[in-house]
């Protein structure tokens, strides 16, 4: 059997080796055992049920909550030469009937449905007469009230399966690994003595960093500028912040779109599509964006705000670098983010017990932003991988990507000015006084008469504000929050004012842009885009960036060499091989 699995991986998917956990999971399923697979986003869950579906007789059913993903997955499968289809609520009755009739005739190896579909009489009847070998349940944590995406329809899956004349193998998959959710999934889906696999939360290609006290807008703007050509997602907490950032980036001429629930459906879908199809490079979005997006060439994910827990963070950040190429995951932290998340928790409908649980998760998230130890280890420990190394050598903390700077004098000036203003004003006004600006309000309040007026005139106001953010992140000063936040001194500021303590801050570096792409890569990329447009599919469904990169460096000259490129299976070779080979030959000739 091992041979068959390996052959299918190469023949259909064009991959030589399995990702961690895949082979063992596939073995279990083919041995007829239920499994619970816990793998991070990008870990390669789909292959774990697609290969068994190919090798088992008849059709397999995939239950997935994500309509957008279904279409992409089915397109991708068909493109690999694997017959598959989906049924969802966006389809008309006639379309559904046609699809069911094809299924009855044994046309598909995989059929994707949303859990709500199980309530349909027609559908259930079909399955009574058409035995399925395997039911794969994606995003299985949706069955748990303790997860973060509870869907009531998931609770009906187990009773529905129990009614089938023959019980198929059930394989459940999720990226959520807390023990409580894990136990809940096994229980609620009535998995029968499942083999449980927790694998590969480590994503070595992701470069993790958490920056405190930076001017977020400037940081993002300069990052986008220094990474031209690269696709990135920028997550912000609220629609308002998404709009503001989007407008800022757009006004600077970057290729950017936005996504949040306040836009009408058409605009949202169009923006999503433009991003998937490489028509725009950057998308600024709330967390409404991304479920079901498996664009593989996202080179960075920047969080403008800290999410509520690491489950959400790692899921969102994990959308970077699914092609295993280098990608940056940058979290920009400001203490105000904590206030926002506390507000959300406090005003939620959750029971007191669950609110407490949420506060604990929030604390772990805050600690992630402040730890000076390995960020990867922190995440792996959180997800239950206890033997993770304490030095990944790759995250910002391990590679020491910051300069340590002594800012004692500047801090003394700021604290002293705040004191003289009676700690009653916001950062910008304090910074304006330090700068010595001649604004009307400053004159009215007679702050121009303070001894601290203009004592930092060599710095710009935004730079002073940035420094104040850093002092805030390190607990020297704090923000009262609310609509008109005021900055106040914390106890830690006292010894600094009395010259008994020094203030050292870490100034983060903006990650360097990766080397410019080679000429041939660009040629292959534009061919891919041309084909994608013609076939109405996102470019990464044709070939991943990593596949084009390998072609660019190895320059295959014939079909045989082409087949050795990772990501080129037999069907892809037949469909696209010739055109890509032609471009490479042309390039070599010149
Ligand atoms: P998940 O559903 O776990 O987030 P996917 O199933 O979408 O992840 O897989 C993530 C990416 O990894 C996809 O682009 C997929 O083609 C790729 N992939 C899956 N298995 C392998 C493998 N064995 N070798 C290389 N790439 C793989």
PDB file of N, CA and C in Angstrom, residues 95-142:
ATOM      1  N   UNK A  95     -29.359  22.518 -10.738  1.00  0.00           N
ATOM      2  CA  UNK A  95     -27.921  22.265 -10.695  1.00  0.00           C
ATOM      3  C   UNK A  95     -27.603  21.151  -9.691  1.00  0.00           C
ATOM      4  N   UNK A  96     -28.287  21.241  -8.537  1.00  0.00           N
ATOM      5  CA  UNK A  96     -28.041  20.247  -7.488  1.00  0.00           C
ATOM      6  C   UNK A  96     -28.491  18.859  -7.973  1.00  0.00           C
ATOM      7  N   UNK A  97     -29.679  18.838  -8.621  1.00  0.00           N
ATOM      8  CA  UNK A  97     -30.188  17.550  -9.126  1.00  0.00           C
ATOM      9  C   UNK A  97     -29.191  16.929 -10.111  1.00  0.00           C
ATOM     10  N   UNK A  98     -28.673  17.782 -10.998  1.00  0.00           N
ATOM     11  CA  UNK A  98     -27.732  17.280 -12.002  1.00  0.00           C
ATOM     12  C   UNK A  98     -26.495  16.697 -11.327  1.00  0.00           C
ATOM     13  N   UNK A  99     -26.039  17.402 -10.312  1.00  0.00           N
ATOM     14  CA  UNK A  99     -24.826  16.963  -9.619  1.00  0.00           C
ATOM     15  C   UNK A  99     -25.087  15.625  -8.907  1.00  0.00           C
ATOM     16  N   UNK A 100     -26.252  15.522  -8.261  1.00  0.00           N
ATOM     17  CA  UNK A 100     -26.587  14.280  -7.558  1.00  0.00           C
ATOM     18  C   UNK A 100     -26.681  13.117  -8.548  1.00  0.00           C
ATOM     19  N   UNK A 101     -27.228  13.421  -9.706  1.00  0.00           N
ATOM     20  CA  UNK A 101     -27.390  12.350 -10.686  1.00  0.00           C
ATOM     21  C   UNK A 101     -26.022  11.864 -11.187  1.00  0.00           C
ATOM     22  N   UNK A 102     -25.095  12.807 -11.397  1.00  0.00           N
ATOM     23  CA  UNK A 102     -23.733  12.414 -11.780  1.00  0.00           C
ATOM     24  C   UNK A 102     -23.097  11.558 -10.686  1.00  0.00           C
ATOM     25  N   UNK A 103     -23.336  11.982  -9.438  1.00  0.00           N
ATOM     26  CA  UNK A 103     -22.749  11.241  -8.308  1.00  0.00           C
ATOM     27  C   UNK A 103     -23.279   9.808  -8.305  1.00  0.00           C
ATOM     28  N   UNK A 104     -24.598   9.675  -8.563  1.00  0.00           N
ATOM     29  CA  UNK A 104     -25.223   8.352  -8.573  1.00  0.00           C
ATOM     30  C   UNK A 104     -24.571   7.451  -9.622  1.00  0.00           C
ATOM     31  N   UNK A 105     -24.146   8.089 -10.721  1.00  0.00           N
ATOM     32  CA  UNK A 105     -23.526   7.285 -11.780  1.00  0.00           C
ATOM     33  C   UNK A 105     -22.038   7.037 -11.526  1.00  0.00           C
ATOM     34  N   UNK A 106     -21.608   7.409 -10.331  1.00  0.00           N
ATOM     35  CA  UNK A 106     -20.212   7.122  -9.984  1.00  0.00           C
ATOM     36  C   UNK A 106     -19.201   7.996 -10.679  1.00  0.00           C
ATOM     37  N   UNK A 107     -19.605   9.226 -11.017  1.00  0.00           N
ATOM     38  CA  UNK A 107     -18.680  10.101 -11.746  1.00  0.00           C
ATOM     39  C   UNK A 107     -17.599  10.738 -10.871  1.00  0.00           C
ATOM     40  N   UNK A 108     -17.842  10.827  -9.567  1.00  0.00           N
ATOM     41  CA  UNK A 108     -16.912  11.586  -8.722  1.00  0.00           C
ATOM     42  C   UNK A 108     -16.166  10.693  -7.735  1.00  0.00           C
ATOM     43  N   UNK A 109     -14.944  11.061  -7.456  1.00  0.00           N
ATOM     44  CA  UNK A 109     -14.214  10.436  -6.356  1.00  0.00           C
ATOM     45  C   UNK A 109     -14.447  11.220  -5.067  1.00  0.00           C
ATOM     46  N   UNK A 110     -14.668  12.516  -5.204  1.00  0.00           N
ATOM     47  CA  UNK A 110     -14.913  13.331  -4.002  1.00  0.00           C
ATOM     48  C   UNK A 110     -16.101  14.251  -4.212  1.00  0.00           C
ATOM     49  N   UNK A 111     -16.941  14.316  -3.192  1.00  0.00           N
ATOM     50  CA  UNK A 111     -18.051  15.261  -3.231  1.00  0.00           C
ATOM     51  C   UNK A 111     -17.991  16.129  -1.975  1.00  0.00           C
ATOM     52  N   UNK A 112     -17.911  17.448  -2.196  1.00  0.00           N
ATOM     53  CA  UNK A 112     -17.834  18.388  -1.075  1.00  0.00           C
ATOM     54  C   UNK A 112     -19.218  18.939  -0.768  1.00  0.00           C
ATOM     55  N   UNK A 113     -19.588  18.942   0.516  1.00  0.00           N
ATOM     56  CA  UNK A 113     -20.869  19.542   0.899  1.00  0.00           C
ATOM     57  C   UNK A 113     -20.717  20.326   2.196  1.00  0.00           C
ATOM     58  N   UNK A 114     -21.628  21.289   2.382  1.00  0.00           N
ATOM     59  CA  UNK A 114     -21.678  22.002   3.664  1.00  0.00           C
ATOM     60  C   UNK A 114     -22.506  21.150   4.633  1.00  0.00           C
ATOM     61  N   UNK A 115     -22.274  21.291   5.930  1.00  0.00           N
ATOM     62  CA  UNK A 115     -22.981  20.420   6.885  1.00  0.00           C
ATOM     63  C   UNK A 115     -24.504  20.560   6.800  1.00  0.00           C
ATOM     64  N   UNK A 116     -24.973  21.741   6.435  1.00  0.00           N
ATOM     65  CA  UNK A 116     -26.423  21.963   6.359  1.00  0.00           C
ATOM     66  C   UNK A 116     -27.069  21.021   5.340  1.00  0.00           C
ATOM     67  N   UNK A 117     -26.287  20.597   4.348  1.00  0.00           N
ATOM     68  CA  UNK A 117     -26.816  19.752   3.273  1.00  0.00           C
ATOM     69  C   UNK A 117     -27.337  18.417   3.817  1.00  0.00           C
ATOM     70  N   UNK A 118     -26.765  17.969   4.953  1.00  0.00           N
ATOM     71  CA  UNK A 118     -27.151  16.666   5.487  1.00  0.00           C
ATOM     72  C   UNK A 118     -28.621  16.655   5.886  1.00  0.00           C
ATOM     73  N   UNK A 119     -29.195  17.850   6.087  1.00  0.00           N
ATOM     74  CA  UNK A 119     -30.606  17.927   6.449  1.00  0.00           C
ATOM     75  C   UNK A 119     -31.527  17.704   5.247  1.00  0.00           C
ATOM     76  N   UNK A 120     -30.949  17.631   4.043  1.00  0.00           N
ATOM     77  CA  UNK A 120     -31.806  17.517   2.855  1.00  0.00           C
ATOM     78  C   UNK A 120     -32.160  16.059   2.576  1.00  0.00           C
ATOM     79  N   UNK A 121     -33.457  15.829   2.380  1.00  0.00           N
ATOM     80  CA  UNK A 121     -33.990  14.481   2.142  1.00  0.00           C
ATOM     81  C   UNK A 121     -33.339  13.844   0.908  1.00  0.00           C
ATOM     82  N   UNK A 122     -33.337  14.602  -0.199  1.00  0.00           N
ATOM     83  CA  UNK A 122     -32.785  14.099  -1.452  1.00  0.00           C
ATOM     84  C   UNK A 122     -31.359  13.618  -1.294  1.00  0.00           C
ATOM     85  N   UNK A 123     -30.613  14.444  -0.595  1.00  0.00           N
ATOM     86  CA  UNK A 123     -29.207  14.147  -0.437  1.00  0.00           C
ATOM     87  C   UNK A 123     -29.010  12.871   0.378  1.00  0.00           C
ATOM     88  N   UNK A 124     -29.751  12.795   1.492  1.00  0.00           N
ATOM     89  CA  UNK A 124     -29.612  11.631   2.358  1.00  0.00           C
ATOM     90  C   UNK A 124     -30.023  10.362   1.602  1.00  0.00           C
ATOM     91  N   UNK A 125     -31.072  10.470   0.813  1.00  0.00           N
ATOM     92  CA  UNK A 125     -31.495   9.306   0.023  1.00  0.00           C
ATOM     93  C   UNK A 125     -30.399   8.850  -0.915  1.00  0.00           C
ATOM     94  N   UNK A 126     -29.740   9.818  -1.533  1.00  0.00           N
ATOM     95  CA  UNK A 126     -28.653   9.470  -2.445  1.00  0.00           C
ATOM     96  C   UNK A 126     -27.629   8.611  -1.716  1.00  0.00           C
ATOM     97  N   UNK A 127     -27.258   9.061  -0.532  1.00  0.00           N
ATOM     98  CA  UNK A 127     -26.189   8.362   0.162  1.00  0.00           C
ATOM     99  C   UNK A 127     -26.636   7.003   0.684  1.00  0.00           C
ATOM    100  N   UNK A 128     -27.972   6.839   0.882  1.00  0.00           N
ATOM    101  CA  UNK A 128     -28.442   5.512   1.312  1.00  0.00           C
ATOM    102  C   UNK A 128     -28.169   4.493   0.200  1.00  0.00           C
ATOM    103  N   UNK A 129     -28.315   4.967  -1.035  1.00  0.00           N
ATOM    104  CA  UNK A 129     -28.143   4.036  -2.151  1.00  0.00           C
ATOM    105  C   UNK A 129     -26.730   4.002  -2.695  1.00  0.00           C
ATOM    106  N   UNK A 130     -25.894   4.873  -2.181  1.00  0.00           N
ATOM    107  CA  UNK A 130     -24.554   4.990  -2.749  1.00  0.00           C
ATOM    108  C   UNK A 130     -23.551   4.964  -1.600  1.00  0.00           C
ATOM    109  N   UNK A 131     -23.007   3.798  -1.316  1.00  0.00           N
ATOM    110  CA  UNK A 131     -22.142   3.736  -0.152  1.00  0.00           C
ATOM    111  C   UNK A 131     -20.915   4.637  -0.303  1.00  0.00           C
ATOM    112  N   UNK A 132     -20.570   5.350   0.758  1.00  0.00           N
ATOM    113  CA  UNK A 132     -19.322   6.120   0.710  1.00  0.00           C
ATOM    114  C   UNK A 132     -18.299   5.419   1.596  1.00  0.00           C
ATOM    115  N   UNK A 133     -17.058   5.476   1.136  1.00  0.00           N
ATOM    116  CA  UNK A 133     -16.007   4.763   1.857  1.00  0.00           C
ATOM    117  C   UNK A 133     -15.470   5.607   2.998  1.00  0.00           C
ATOM    118  N   UNK A 134     -15.507   6.922   2.802  1.00  0.00           N
ATOM    119  CA  UNK A 134     -14.843   7.801   3.764  1.00  0.00           C
ATOM    120  C   UNK A 134     -15.625   9.099   3.891  1.00  0.00           C
ATOM    121  N   UNK A 135     -15.787   9.545   5.127  1.00  0.00           N
ATOM    122  CA  UNK A 135     -16.315  10.900   5.324  1.00  0.00           C
ATOM    123  C   UNK A 135     -15.220  11.722   5.989  1.00  0.00           C
ATOM    124  N   UNK A 136     -14.804  12.762   5.303  1.00  0.00           N
ATOM    125  CA  UNK A 136     -13.790  13.648   5.888  1.00  0.00           C
ATOM    126  C   UNK A 136     -14.496  14.897   6.389  1.00  0.00           C
ATOM    127  N   UNK A 137     -14.190  15.288   7.612  1.00  0.00           N
ATOM    128  CA  UNK A 137     -14.831  16.480   8.181  1.00  0.00           C
ATOM    129  C   UNK A 137     -13.761  17.543   8.413  1.00  0.00           C
ATOM    130  N   UNK A 138     -13.846  18.602   7.633  1.00  0.00           N
ATOM    131  CA  UNK A 138     -12.851  19.673   7.715  1.00  0.00           C
ATOM    132  C   UNK A 138     -13.288  20.678   8.779  1.00  0.00           C
ATOM    133  N   UNK A 139     -12.358  21.419   9.326  1.00  0.00           N
ATOM    134  CA  UNK A 139     -12.654  22.431  10.353  1.00  0.00           C
ATOM    135  C   UNK A 139     -13.505  21.815  11.467  1.00  0.00           C
ATOM    136  N   UNK A 140     -13.080  20.630  11.938  1.00  0.00           N
ATOM    137  CA  UNK A 140     -13.907  19.851  12.860  1.00  0.00           C
ATOM    138  C   UNK A 140     -14.156  20.553  14.194  1.00  0.00           C
ATOM    139  N   UNK A 141     -13.334  21.552  14.520  1.00  0.00           N
ATOM    140  CA  UNK A 141     -13.543  22.257  15.802  1.00  0.00           C
ATOM    141  C   UNK A 141     -14.878  23.002  15.813  1.00  0.00           C
ATOM    142  N   UNK A 142     -15.487  23.193  14.633  1.00  0.00           N
ATOM    143  CA  UNK A 142     -16.787  23.877  14.592  1.00  0.00           C
ATOM    144  C   UNK A 142     -17.856  23.112  15.379  1.00  0.00           C
TER     145      UNK A 142
END
